[in-house]
Amino acid sequence: MKKLLLSLLIAPAFVSAQSWVVQNTGFPTASRGINDIHIVDASTVWALAYDGAAPTNVVQEFTKTTDGGNTWTPGLVNIGHPTYTLSNVIALDANTAFVGAFDGDTGLGGVWKTTNGGTTWAQSTPANTYNASGTSWFNFVHFFDATHGITQGDPSPGNRFELKVTSDGGTTWTNPTGLLTMPTAAGEYGYTDLYAAVGNTIWFGTSNGRIFKSTNQGNTWTASQTPVADFTGHQLVFSDANNGLITNGTVYYVTTNGGTTWSASAPWTGLPNISSVPGQANYYVTTGAATGNSGSRFTTNAGTSFTTIDTGVQHTTVTFFDATTGWTGGFVNGGVGGIYKFDGNLRTNDTNAVQVSVTPNPTNGVVTVSGFNVANVSVYDLTGKKVYTKDFASIADASVDISALQTGAYVLTATSDTGATKTTKVLKN
């Protein structure tokens, strides 16, 4: 009996069962994989393709859904440069999206925009950006909202990163006001699509193990050293403005102050690809596609422990929009599949964070449960038997009458309209 009571009282959170639903990307080519996903909302998602059989081949293809993945429509990213590799995609809606692209030999590149759902693409960045062959190198494009965006590339010319910002949806691009205050070290450079963004804050890692951070959409920057000597082969991710982690698939480091300082943690037991779960601090979903390191796992404590979703399934990149909306890439096989949609709920139901009161306690019969919108209250005796239950219409103060129960100790579990739970020991006089 005591063992049952203890487990009810200390359980800090509840996360429902998780799984993935196979969806068809629509690509006719075998082994077409997905290497970047951007989720606009629960209905609209854009994804970029790559050649899973020969990953170094240039593939300029995308696929898009506007109905939550029930149907995906593939298309070409025709930017007029057939040798350019696509770095990442950022979409604003079903019609408007941006892609970054670069030449793997020369480093030349830029940003292209579509306003008709991907039918045509036009260069957004001016011709005098990322145009120094052999020294330029385009890394990524990101938009904070429909008008404010940023592109980042390696230092060229001089000893400063090539950065541009826009405040008109990519019509014009200018140097950020803080560009002159962020010089690089000799030979320092960034990496393709190696950045993280939360709200108006953005971070990117470098070959010297430094992180550059901006809290104002890329206009001014600070730099800090991490425990990583070089970000090659590493992932950088933040779940909010303060909490983030760096991992190379073997070891990892965590920060709780936005990247100013980092601490080493236990060996990494997640998988190589990683996404934060927006709205859930320190929640991350990881995936893998390599033989012996495939499947998907999630953590609710910044990597201290992981829960397995599946094993032996090839999952490439992964992106989450919120606790219930996420996709991970796969590969087309026999004309079907290619992407997976998340089916589950990673929302935190943290009993420590929910300040729920049960008064009076001890009680002679009637208690009031308050602190969140109550949907149900159930009471258990110390054998685990349910002795009382009542549903409520999501009310702030729920009156619970347990006067019919015998004198003794009970366990009361209140459930909110969002599924959060609070378990409390109640003494009945």
PDB file of N, CA and C in Angstrom, residues 106-110 125-138 153-154 156-157 162-163:
ATOM      1  N   THR A 106      32.830  26.355 -55.054  1.00  0.00           N
ATOM      2  CA  THR A 106      33.245  27.757 -54.994  1.00  0.00           C
ATOM      3  C   THR A 106      32.756  28.481 -53.747  1.00  0.00           C
ATOM      4  N   GLY A 107      31.696  27.967 -53.098  1.00  0.00           N
ATOM      5  CA  GLY A 107      31.130  28.639 -51.945  1.00  0.00           C
ATOM      6  C   GLY A 107      30.137  29.723 -52.296  1.00  0.00           C
ATOM      7  N   LEU A 108      29.993  30.044 -53.578  1.00  0.00           N
ATOM      8  CA  LEU A 108      29.034  31.060 -53.999  1.00  0.00           C
ATOM      9  C   LEU A 108      27.624  30.618 -53.625  1.00  0.00           C
ATOM     10  N   GLY A 109      26.757  31.586 -53.344  1.00  0.00           N
ATOM     11  CA  GLY A 109      25.405  31.204 -52.969  1.00  0.00           C
ATOM     12  C   GLY A 109      24.521  32.394 -52.716  1.00  0.00           C
ATOM     13  N   GLY A 110      23.410  32.148 -52.025  1.00  0.00           N
ATOM     14  CA  GLY A 110      22.465  33.202 -51.727  1.00  0.00           C
ATOM     15  C   GLY A 110      21.132  32.639 -51.297  1.00  0.00           C
ATOM     16  N   THR A 125      18.566  37.692 -52.218  1.00  0.00           N
ATOM     17  CA  THR A 125      19.763  38.440 -51.839  1.00  0.00           C
ATOM     18  C   THR A 125      20.379  39.107 -53.060  1.00  0.00           C
ATOM     19  N   PRO A 126      21.006  40.280 -52.888  1.00  0.00           N
ATOM     20  CA  PRO A 126      21.613  40.976 -54.031  1.00  0.00           C
ATOM     21  C   PRO A 126      22.809  40.225 -54.589  1.00  0.00           C
ATOM     22  N   ALA A 127      23.163  40.560 -55.815  1.00  0.00           N
ATOM     23  CA  ALA A 127      24.231  39.848 -56.525  1.00  0.00           C
ATOM     24  C   ALA A 127      25.595  40.038 -55.883  1.00  0.00           C
ATOM     25  N   ASN A 128      25.758  41.095 -55.077  1.00  0.00           N
ATOM     26  CA  ASN A 128      27.078  41.355 -54.490  1.00  0.00           C
ATOM     27  C   ASN A 128      27.263  40.678 -53.131  1.00  0.00           C
ATOM     28  N   THR A 129      26.394  39.730 -52.796  1.00  0.00           N
ATOM     29  CA  THR A 129      26.565  38.955 -51.572  1.00  0.00           C
ATOM     30  C   THR A 129      26.957  37.524 -51.917  1.00  0.00           C
ATOM     31  N   TYR A 130      27.808  36.948 -51.095  1.00  0.00           N
ATOM     32  CA  TYR A 130      28.262  35.560 -51.265  1.00  0.00           C
ATOM     33  C   TYR A 130      28.757  35.323 -52.696  1.00  0.00           C
ATOM     34  N   ASN A 131      29.540  36.283 -53.201  1.00  0.00           N
ATOM     35  CA  ASN A 131      29.956  36.237 -54.607  1.00  0.00           C
ATOM     36  C   ASN A 131      31.468  36.180 -54.792  1.00  0.00           C
ATOM     37  N   ALA A 132      32.234  35.954 -53.700  1.00  0.00           N
ATOM     38  CA  ALA A 132      33.691  35.874 -53.817  1.00  0.00           C
ATOM     39  C   ALA A 132      34.092  34.407 -53.903  1.00  0.00           C
ATOM     40  N   SER A 133      34.336  33.950 -55.112  1.00  0.00           N
ATOM     41  CA  SER A 133      34.652  32.537 -55.335  1.00  0.00           C
ATOM     42  C   SER A 133      35.887  32.119 -54.547  1.00  0.00           C
ATOM     43  N   GLY A 134      35.753  31.037 -53.802  1.00  0.00           N
ATOM     44  CA  GLY A 134      36.869  30.522 -53.039  1.00  0.00           C
ATOM     45  C   GLY A 134      36.949  31.030 -51.621  1.00  0.00           C
ATOM     46  N   THR A 135      36.272  32.141 -51.318  1.00  0.00           N
ATOM     47  CA  THR A 135      36.278  32.663 -49.949  1.00  0.00           C
ATOM     48  C   THR A 135      34.875  32.798 -49.375  1.00  0.00           C
ATOM     49  N   SER A 136      33.884  33.111 -50.210  1.00  0.00           N
ATOM     50  CA  SER A 136      32.504  33.148 -49.737  1.00  0.00           C
ATOM     51  C   SER A 136      32.025  31.734 -49.434  1.00  0.00           C
ATOM     52  N   TRP A 137      31.121  31.652 -48.488  1.00  0.00           N
ATOM     53  CA  TRP A 137      30.437  30.375 -48.244  1.00  0.00           C
ATOM     54  C   TRP A 137      29.128  30.668 -47.536  1.00  0.00           C
ATOM     55  N   PHE A 138      28.028  30.366 -48.209  1.00  0.00           N
ATOM     56  CA  PHE A 138      26.705  30.606 -47.642  1.00  0.00           C
ATOM     57  C   PHE A 138      26.350  29.488 -46.669  1.00  0.00           C
ATOM     58  N   GLY A 153      26.979  33.829 -43.631  1.00  0.00           N
ATOM     59  CA  GLY A 153      27.997  33.132 -44.396  1.00  0.00           C
ATOM     60  C   GLY A 153      29.360  33.328 -43.767  1.00  0.00           C
ATOM     61  N   ASP A 154      30.350  32.651 -44.294  1.00  0.00           N
ATOM     62  CA  ASP A 154      31.700  32.719 -43.738  1.00  0.00           C
ATOM     63  C   ASP A 154      32.350  34.075 -44.004  1.00  0.00           C
ATOM     64  N   SER A 156      34.023  36.976 -45.483  1.00  0.00           N
ATOM     65  CA  SER A 156      34.466  37.387 -46.816  1.00  0.00           C
ATOM     66  C   SER A 156      33.699  38.646 -47.190  1.00  0.00           C
ATOM     67  N   PRO A 157      34.381  39.715 -47.521  1.00  0.00           N
ATOM     68  CA  PRO A 157      35.840  39.870 -47.455  1.00  0.00           C
ATOM     69  C   PRO A 157      36.281  40.248 -46.043  1.00  0.00           C
ATOM     70  N   GLU A 162      30.020  37.218 -43.176  1.00  0.00           N
ATOM     71  CA  GLU A 162      29.147  37.867 -44.147  1.00  0.00           C
ATOM     72  C   GLU A 162      27.711  37.669 -43.678  1.00  0.00           C
ATOM     73  N   LEU A 163      27.133  38.753 -43.189  1.00  0.00           N
ATOM     74  CA  LEU A 163      25.786  38.725 -42.629  1.00  0.00           C
ATOM     75  C   LEU A 163      24.933  39.788 -43.287  1.00  0.00           C
TER      76      LEU A 163
END
